[in-house]
CSV table of C-alpha atoms in Angstrom, one decimal:
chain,number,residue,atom,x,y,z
A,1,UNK,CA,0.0,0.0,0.0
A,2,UNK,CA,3.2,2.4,0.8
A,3,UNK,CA,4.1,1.8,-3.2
A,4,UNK,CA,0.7,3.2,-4.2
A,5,UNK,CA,0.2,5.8,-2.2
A,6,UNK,CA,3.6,7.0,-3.6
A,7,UNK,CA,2.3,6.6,-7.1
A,8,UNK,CA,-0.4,8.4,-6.7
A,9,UNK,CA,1.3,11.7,-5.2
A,10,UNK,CA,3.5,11.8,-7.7
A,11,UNK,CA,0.9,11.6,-10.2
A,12,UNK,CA,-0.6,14.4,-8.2
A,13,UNK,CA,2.8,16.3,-8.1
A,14,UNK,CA,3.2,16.1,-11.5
A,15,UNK,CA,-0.2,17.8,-12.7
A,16,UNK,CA,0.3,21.0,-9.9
A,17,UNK,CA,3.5,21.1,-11.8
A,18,UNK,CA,2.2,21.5,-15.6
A,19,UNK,CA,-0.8,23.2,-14.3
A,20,UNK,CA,0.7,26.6,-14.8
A,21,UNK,CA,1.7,25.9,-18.2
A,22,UNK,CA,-0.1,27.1,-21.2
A,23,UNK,CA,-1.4,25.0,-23.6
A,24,UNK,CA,-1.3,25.3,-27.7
A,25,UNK,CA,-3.8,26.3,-29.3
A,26,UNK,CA,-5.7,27.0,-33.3
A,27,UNK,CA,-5.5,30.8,-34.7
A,28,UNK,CA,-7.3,32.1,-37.9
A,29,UNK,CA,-7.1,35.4,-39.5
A,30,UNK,CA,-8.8,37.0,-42.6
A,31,UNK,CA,-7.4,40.2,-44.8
A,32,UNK,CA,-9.6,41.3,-47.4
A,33,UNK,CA,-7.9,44.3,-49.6
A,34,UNK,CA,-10.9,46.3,-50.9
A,35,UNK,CA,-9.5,47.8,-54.1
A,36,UNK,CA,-11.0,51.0,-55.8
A,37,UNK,CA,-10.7,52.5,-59.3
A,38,UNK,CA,-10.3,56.4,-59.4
A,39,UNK,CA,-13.0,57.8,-62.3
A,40,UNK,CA,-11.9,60.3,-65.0
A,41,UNK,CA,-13.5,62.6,-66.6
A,42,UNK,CA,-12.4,63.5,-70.1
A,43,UNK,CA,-13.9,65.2,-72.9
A,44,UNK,CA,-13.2,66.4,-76.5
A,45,UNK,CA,-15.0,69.3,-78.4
A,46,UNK,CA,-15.7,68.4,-82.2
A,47,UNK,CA,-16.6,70.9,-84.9
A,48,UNK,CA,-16.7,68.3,-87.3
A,49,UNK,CA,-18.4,70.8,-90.6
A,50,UNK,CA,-16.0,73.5,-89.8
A,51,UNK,CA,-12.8,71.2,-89.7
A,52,UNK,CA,-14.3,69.4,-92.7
A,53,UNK,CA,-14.1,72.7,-94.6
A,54,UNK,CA,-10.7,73.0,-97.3
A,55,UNK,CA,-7.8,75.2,-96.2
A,56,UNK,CA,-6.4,75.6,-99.6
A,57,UNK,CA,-3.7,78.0,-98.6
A,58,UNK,CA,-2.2,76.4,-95.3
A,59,UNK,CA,-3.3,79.5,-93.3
A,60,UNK,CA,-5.1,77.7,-90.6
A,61,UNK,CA,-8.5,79.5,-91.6
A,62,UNK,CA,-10.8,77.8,-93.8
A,63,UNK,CA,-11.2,79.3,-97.3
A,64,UNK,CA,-14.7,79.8,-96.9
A,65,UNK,CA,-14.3,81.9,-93.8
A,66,UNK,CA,-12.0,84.1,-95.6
A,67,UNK,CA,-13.0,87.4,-97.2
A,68,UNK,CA,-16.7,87.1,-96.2
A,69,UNK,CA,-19.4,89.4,-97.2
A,70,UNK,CA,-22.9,90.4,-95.0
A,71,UNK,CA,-25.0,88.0,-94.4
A,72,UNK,CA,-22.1,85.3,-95.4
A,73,UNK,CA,-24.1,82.0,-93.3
A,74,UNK,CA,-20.8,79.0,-92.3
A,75,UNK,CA,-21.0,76.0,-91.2
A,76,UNK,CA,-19.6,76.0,-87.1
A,77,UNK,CA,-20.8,72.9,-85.4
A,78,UNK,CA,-19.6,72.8,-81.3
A,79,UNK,CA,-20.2,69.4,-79.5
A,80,UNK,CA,-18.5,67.6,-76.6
A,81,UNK,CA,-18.1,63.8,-76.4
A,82,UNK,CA,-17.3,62.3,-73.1
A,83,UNK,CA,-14.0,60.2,-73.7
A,84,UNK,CA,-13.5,59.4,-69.7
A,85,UNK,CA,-15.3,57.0,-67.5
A,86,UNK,CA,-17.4,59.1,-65.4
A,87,UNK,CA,-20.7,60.8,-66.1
A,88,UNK,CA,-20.5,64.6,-66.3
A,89,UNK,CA,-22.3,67.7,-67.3
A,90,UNK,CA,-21.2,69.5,-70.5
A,91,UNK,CA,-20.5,73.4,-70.8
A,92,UNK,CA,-19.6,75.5,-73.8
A,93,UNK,CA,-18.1,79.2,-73.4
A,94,UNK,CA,-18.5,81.4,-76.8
A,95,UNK,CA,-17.0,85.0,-76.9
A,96,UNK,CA,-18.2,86.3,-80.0
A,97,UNK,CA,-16.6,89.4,-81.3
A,98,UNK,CA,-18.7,92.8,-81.2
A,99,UNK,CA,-18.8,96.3,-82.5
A,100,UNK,CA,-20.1,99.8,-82.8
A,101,UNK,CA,-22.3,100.2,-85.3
A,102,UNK,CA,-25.0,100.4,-88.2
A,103,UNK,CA,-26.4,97.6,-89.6
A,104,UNK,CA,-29.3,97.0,-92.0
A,105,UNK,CA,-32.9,95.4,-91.7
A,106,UNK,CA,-32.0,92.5,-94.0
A,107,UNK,CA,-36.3,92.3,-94.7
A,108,UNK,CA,-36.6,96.1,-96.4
A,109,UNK,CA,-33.1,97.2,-96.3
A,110,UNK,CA,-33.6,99.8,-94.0
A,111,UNK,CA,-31.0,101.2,-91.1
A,112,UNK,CA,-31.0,100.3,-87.9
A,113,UNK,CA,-29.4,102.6,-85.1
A,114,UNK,CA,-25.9,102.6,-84.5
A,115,UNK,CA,-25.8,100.4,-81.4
A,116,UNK,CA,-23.4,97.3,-80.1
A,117,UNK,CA,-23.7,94.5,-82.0
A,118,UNK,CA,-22.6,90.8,-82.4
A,119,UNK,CA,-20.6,90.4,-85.4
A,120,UNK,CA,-22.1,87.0,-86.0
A,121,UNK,CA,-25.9,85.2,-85.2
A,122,UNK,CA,-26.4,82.1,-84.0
A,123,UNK,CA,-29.5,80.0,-83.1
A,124,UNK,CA,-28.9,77.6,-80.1
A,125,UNK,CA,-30.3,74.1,-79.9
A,126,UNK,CA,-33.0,73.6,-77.3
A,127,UNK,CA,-31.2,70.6,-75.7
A,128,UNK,CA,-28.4,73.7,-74.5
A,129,UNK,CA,-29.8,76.3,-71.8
A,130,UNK,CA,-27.8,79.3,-71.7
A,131,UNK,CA,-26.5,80.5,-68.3
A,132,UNK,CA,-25.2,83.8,-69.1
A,133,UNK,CA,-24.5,86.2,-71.3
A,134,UNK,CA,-22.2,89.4,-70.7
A,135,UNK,CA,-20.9,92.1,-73.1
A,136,UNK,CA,-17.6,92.8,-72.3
A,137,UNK,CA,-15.0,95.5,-74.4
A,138,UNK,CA,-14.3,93.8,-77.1
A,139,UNK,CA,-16.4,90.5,-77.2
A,140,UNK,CA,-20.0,89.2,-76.0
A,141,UNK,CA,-20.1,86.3,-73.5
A,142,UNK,CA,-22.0,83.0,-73.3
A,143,UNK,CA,-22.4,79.9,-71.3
A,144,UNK,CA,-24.7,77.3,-71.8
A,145,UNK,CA,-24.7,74.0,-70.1
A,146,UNK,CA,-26.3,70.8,-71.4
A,147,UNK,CA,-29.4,69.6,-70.3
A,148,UNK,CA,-28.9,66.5,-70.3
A,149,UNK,CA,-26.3,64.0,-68.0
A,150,UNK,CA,-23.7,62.7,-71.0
A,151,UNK,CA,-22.4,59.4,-70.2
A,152,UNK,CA,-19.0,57.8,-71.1
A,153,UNK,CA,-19.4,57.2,-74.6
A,154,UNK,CA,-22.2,59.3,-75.5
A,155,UNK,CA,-21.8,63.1,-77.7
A,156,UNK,CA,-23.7,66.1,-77.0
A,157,UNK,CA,-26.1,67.6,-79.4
A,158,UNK,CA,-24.0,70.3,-81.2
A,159,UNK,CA,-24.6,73.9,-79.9
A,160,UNK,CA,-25.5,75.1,-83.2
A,161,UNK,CA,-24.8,74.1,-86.7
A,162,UNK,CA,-24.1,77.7,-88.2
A,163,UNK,CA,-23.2,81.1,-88.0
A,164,UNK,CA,-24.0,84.3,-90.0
A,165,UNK,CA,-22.1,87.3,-90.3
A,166,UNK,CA,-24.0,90.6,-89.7
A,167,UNK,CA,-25.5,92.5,-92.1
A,168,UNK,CA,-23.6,96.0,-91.8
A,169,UNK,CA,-22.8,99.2,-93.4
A,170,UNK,CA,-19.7,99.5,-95.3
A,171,UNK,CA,-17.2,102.2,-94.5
A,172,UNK,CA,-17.3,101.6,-90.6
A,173,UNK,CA,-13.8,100.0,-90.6
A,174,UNK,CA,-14.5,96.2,-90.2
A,175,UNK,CA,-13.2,95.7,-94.2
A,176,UNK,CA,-9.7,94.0,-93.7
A,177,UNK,CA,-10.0,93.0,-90.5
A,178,UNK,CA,-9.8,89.5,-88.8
A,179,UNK,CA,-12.5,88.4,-86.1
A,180,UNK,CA,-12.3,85.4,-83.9
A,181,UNK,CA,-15.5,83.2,-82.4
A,182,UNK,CA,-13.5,81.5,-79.7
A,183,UNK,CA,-15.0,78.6,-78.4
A,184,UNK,CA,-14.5,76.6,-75.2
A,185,UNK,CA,-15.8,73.4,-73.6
A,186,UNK,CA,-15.7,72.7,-69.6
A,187,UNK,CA,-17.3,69.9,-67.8
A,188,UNK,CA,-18.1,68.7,-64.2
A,189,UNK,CA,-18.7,65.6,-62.9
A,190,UNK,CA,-22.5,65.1,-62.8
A,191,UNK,CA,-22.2,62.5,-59.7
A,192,UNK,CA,-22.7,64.3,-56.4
A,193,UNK,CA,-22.9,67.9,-57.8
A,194,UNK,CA,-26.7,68.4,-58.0
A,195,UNK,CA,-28.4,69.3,-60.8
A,196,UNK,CA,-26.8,71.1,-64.1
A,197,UNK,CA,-27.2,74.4,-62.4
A,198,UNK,CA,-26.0,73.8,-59.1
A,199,UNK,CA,-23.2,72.1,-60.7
A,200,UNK,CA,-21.9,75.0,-62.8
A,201,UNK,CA,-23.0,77.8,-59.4
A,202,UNK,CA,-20.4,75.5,-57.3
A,203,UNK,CA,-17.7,75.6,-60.4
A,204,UNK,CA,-18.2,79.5,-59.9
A,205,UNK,CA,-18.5,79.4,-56.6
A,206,UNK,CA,-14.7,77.3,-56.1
A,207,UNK,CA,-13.4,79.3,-59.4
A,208,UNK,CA,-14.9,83.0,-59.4
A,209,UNK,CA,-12.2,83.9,-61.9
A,210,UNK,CA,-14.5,81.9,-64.1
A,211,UNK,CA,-17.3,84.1,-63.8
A,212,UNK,CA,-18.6,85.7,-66.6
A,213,UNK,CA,-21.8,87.3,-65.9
A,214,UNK,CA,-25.3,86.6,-64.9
């Protein structure tokens, strides 16, 4: 019976002696890398009729925009296609050149009063709103903005699809001279910026130099 009871207090040593240590044991762990793409937007602005137009002499103006006459109508076609991969709103800028002076009422040929006038007309597409318009000393200012949300892909209507030159009174120092119609495109992601007018107050509103009248 001595023998046993020995046995058993040592068995009874031994697990007070391995009771204090620890004991292994399974681990897991799970990464999961949540990737993102960053969005672009991108646009180009086509004049496809005016580009299409011969420059016979290599001046960089078309031949049919050279040496015009009153009432001269060209082909000037403005449009934006969206070339990124984000949705935007689409804006065009025109400063059309202006001057001082008497034109003619193309319907009886009488004179109108000297006053400021556009040197060109245009009639705007009803799928464009315009947003401003300013005269300033040498040019007059537009913005319109696109109605509609243009998608990756996808090509606004054009602006308009021609221009005429004013019918005006000779001898009032325009002959000779060379006008410009600049044209400019800017856009703004469509995707948290509200509707096409908030979007374009908010572009002011970051970029006041931008500004150019209400």
């Amino acid at each position: 019976m001595k023998t046993k009871t020995k046995i058993l207090s040592g068995i009874a040593a031994a697990l007070l002696l391995t009771s204090g240590v620890s004991l292994a044991y399974f681990t897991d762990s799970t990464v999961k890398n949540n990737v993102f793409t960053i969005g672009s937007i991108r646009s180009v602005l086509h004049e496809e009729k005016w580009d299409a137009y011969p420059d016979m002499n290599k001046n960089d103006i078309p031949d049919i925009a050279e040496n015009i006459v009153p009432l001269n109508r060209i082909n000037k076609d403005p449009k934006i296609e969206n070339t990124g991969k984000n949705a935007f709103y689409a804006f065009i800028q025109v400063d059309m050149p202006i001057i001082d002076a008497i034109t003619v009422n193309a319907e009886d040929g009488s004179k109108n009063e000297r006053a400021i006038t556009e040197l060109f007309e245009f009639h705007y597409n009803d799928t464009w709103q315009q947003l401003s318009h300013i005269l300033n000393d040498n040019n007059a200012t537009y913005v319109f903005g696109y109605k509609k949300v243009l998608e990756p892909g996808q090509t606004t209507d054009t602006l308009f699809d021609t221009v005429q030159f004013v019918n005006f009174i000779e001898a009032q120092g325009l002959e000779d001279q060379t006008e410009t119609i600049t044209v400019k495109s800017m856009t703004i992601q469509s995707e948290e910026t509200g509707t096409m007018q908030e979007a374009y107050e908010k572009f002011i509103a970051q970029n006041p130099e931008h500004k150019v009248g209400e």
